[in-house]
Structure formats: C-alpha cells, structure tokens
Amino acid sequence: MRNVTHNTAEHRFEILEDSYLCTLEYQLRDNSFTIKHTVVPRAVGGKGIAGELVKAALNYAREQQLRVIPQCSYAAVYVQRHPEYQDLVL
C-alpha cells in the first residue's frame, strides 16, 4: 500500500510514484464530495494507483459523512465494482 497524502489546500489526494505525481481532484460543496478527476501518468499506470486514490477519497468522504458524486468515470466504475461504497453515492 502506497502513502496517500490528502492535500487539503489543493483539494486533492496524491501519491508520488517514481517521481510522478498522481492525483485525485475533488470539490466540496455543502454536504457533497465531487470526485472530479483522477490522473495517473502513463509511465506509472497499471499499478493500481488510481484505485488507491479513489479508495482513500471514499474513506475520507465516509469519515466526514459526505455524499459522493463520482463525476470522474474511473471513480464511478470503482464504486460500481465495490458495493461497500455505493451507500455514499448521491
């Protein structure tokens, strides 16, 4: 498991992998947590990094009692494949 950093100032979760910054960007509004975009550079793709970012974001949303809007297509598919998070989705 990689170290996922929550960069609250930039509204994103981050993983630094082999000097490449991988991110999940989100937006907070009222009680909703919108996952906007997940970026994993091609050079470090295929290692499960996007999944780790989404999982960290969803766990944060659960802890904060936020409703999730998976605007990012990767996050939407992740939630469909992991039913334990479907109760978070608006």
Short mmCIF file of C-alpha atoms in Angstrom, two decimals:
data_model
loop_
_atom_site.label_atom_id
_atom_site.label_comp_id
_atom_site.label_asym_id
_atom_site.label_seq_id
_atom_site.Cartn_x
_atom_site.Cartn_y
_atom_site.Cartn_z
CA MET A 1 0.00 0.00 0.00
CA ARG A 2 1.36 3.38 -1.01
CA ASN A 3 1.32 6.53 1.07
CA VAL A 4 -1.69 8.64 0.05
CA THR A 5 -1.44 12.30 1.03
CA HIS A 6 -4.51 14.48 1.45
CA ASN A 7 -3.56 17.92 0.13
CA THR A 8 -6.47 19.96 1.50
CA ALA A 9 -5.10 23.25 0.15
CA GLU A 10 -5.27 21.91 -3.43
CA HIS A 11 -8.42 19.81 -2.88
CA ARG A 12 -6.79 16.59 -3.93
CA PHE A 13 -5.38 13.26 -2.83
CA GLU A 14 -1.84 12.49 -4.01
CA ILE A 15 0.57 9.62 -4.45
CA LEU A 16 4.16 10.22 -5.54
CA GLU A 17 5.27 7.16 -7.56
CA ASP A 18 8.75 7.05 -9.09
CA SER A 19 8.86 10.88 -9.09
CA TYR A 20 5.47 11.10 -10.87
CA LEU A 21 2.64 12.91 -9.10
CA CYS A 22 -0.64 11.00 -9.28
CA THR A 23 -3.75 12.88 -8.16
CA LEU A 24 -7.45 12.69 -7.48
CA GLU A 25 -9.08 16.12 -7.56
CA TYR A 26 -12.29 16.82 -5.69
CA GLN A 27 -14.71 19.60 -4.87
CA LEU A 28 -16.52 20.10 -1.57
CA ARG A 29 -19.86 21.87 -1.58
CA ASP A 30 -22.25 21.73 1.36
CA ASN A 31 -22.51 18.01 2.21
CA SER A 32 -21.35 16.75 -1.18
CA PHE A 33 -17.93 15.49 -2.21
CA THR A 34 -17.50 15.52 -6.00
CA ILE A 35 -14.66 13.40 -7.38
CA LYS A 36 -13.76 15.45 -10.42
CA HIS A 37 -10.70 13.87 -11.98
CA THR A 38 -8.13 11.14 -11.40
CA VAL A 39 -4.72 11.50 -13.06
CA VAL A 40 -2.04 8.79 -13.20
CA PRO A 41 0.78 9.43 -15.67
CA ARG A 42 1.17 6.68 -18.26
CA ALA A 43 4.71 5.91 -17.07
CA VAL A 44 3.33 4.59 -13.76
CA GLY A 45 -0.06 3.37 -14.96
CA GLY A 46 -1.38 -0.13 -14.45
CA LYS A 47 -0.16 -0.41 -10.85
CA GLY A 48 -3.46 0.17 -9.05
CA ILE A 49 -2.62 3.76 -8.12
CA ALA A 50 -5.93 5.24 -9.30
CA GLY A 51 -7.79 2.67 -7.22
CA GLU A 52 -5.79 3.58 -4.12
CA LEU A 53 -6.55 7.26 -4.66
CA VAL A 54 -10.28 6.61 -5.08
CA LYS A 55 -10.38 4.34 -2.04
CA ALA A 56 -8.67 6.99 0.11
CA ALA A 57 -11.10 9.65 -1.12
CA LEU A 58 -14.14 7.47 -0.47
CA ASN A 59 -12.92 6.58 3.01
CA TYR A 60 -12.44 10.28 3.72
CA ALA A 61 -15.96 11.03 2.49
CA ARG A 62 -17.34 8.32 4.77
CA GLU A 63 -15.41 9.64 7.78
CA GLN A 64 -16.71 13.15 7.11
CA GLN A 65 -20.28 11.91 6.44
CA LEU A 66 -20.29 13.39 2.93
CA ARG A 67 -22.37 12.30 -0.05
CA VAL A 68 -20.25 11.39 -3.08
CA ILE A 69 -20.75 12.46 -6.67
CA PRO A 70 -18.36 10.37 -8.81
CA GLN A 71 -18.03 12.75 -11.77
CA CYS A 72 -14.77 11.03 -12.77
CA SER A 73 -15.53 7.95 -14.88
CA TYR A 74 -12.85 5.89 -13.12
CA ALA A 75 -14.34 6.68 -9.71
CA ALA A 76 -17.85 5.82 -10.96
CA VAL A 77 -16.69 2.39 -12.15
CA TYR A 78 -14.76 1.86 -8.90
CA VAL A 79 -17.92 2.45 -6.86
CA GLN A 80 -19.89 0.06 -9.09
CA ARG A 81 -17.26 -2.64 -8.52
CA HIS A 82 -17.04 -2.03 -4.75
CA PRO A 83 -20.56 -2.23 -3.30
CA GLU A 84 -19.30 -1.28 0.16
CA TYR A 85 -19.12 2.33 -1.12
CA GLN A 86 -22.41 2.53 -3.00
CA ASP A 87 -24.26 3.91 0.03
CA LEU A 88 -22.15 7.09 -0.26
CA VAL A 89 -23.24 7.95 -3.79
CA LEU A 90 -25.92 10.56 -4.43
#
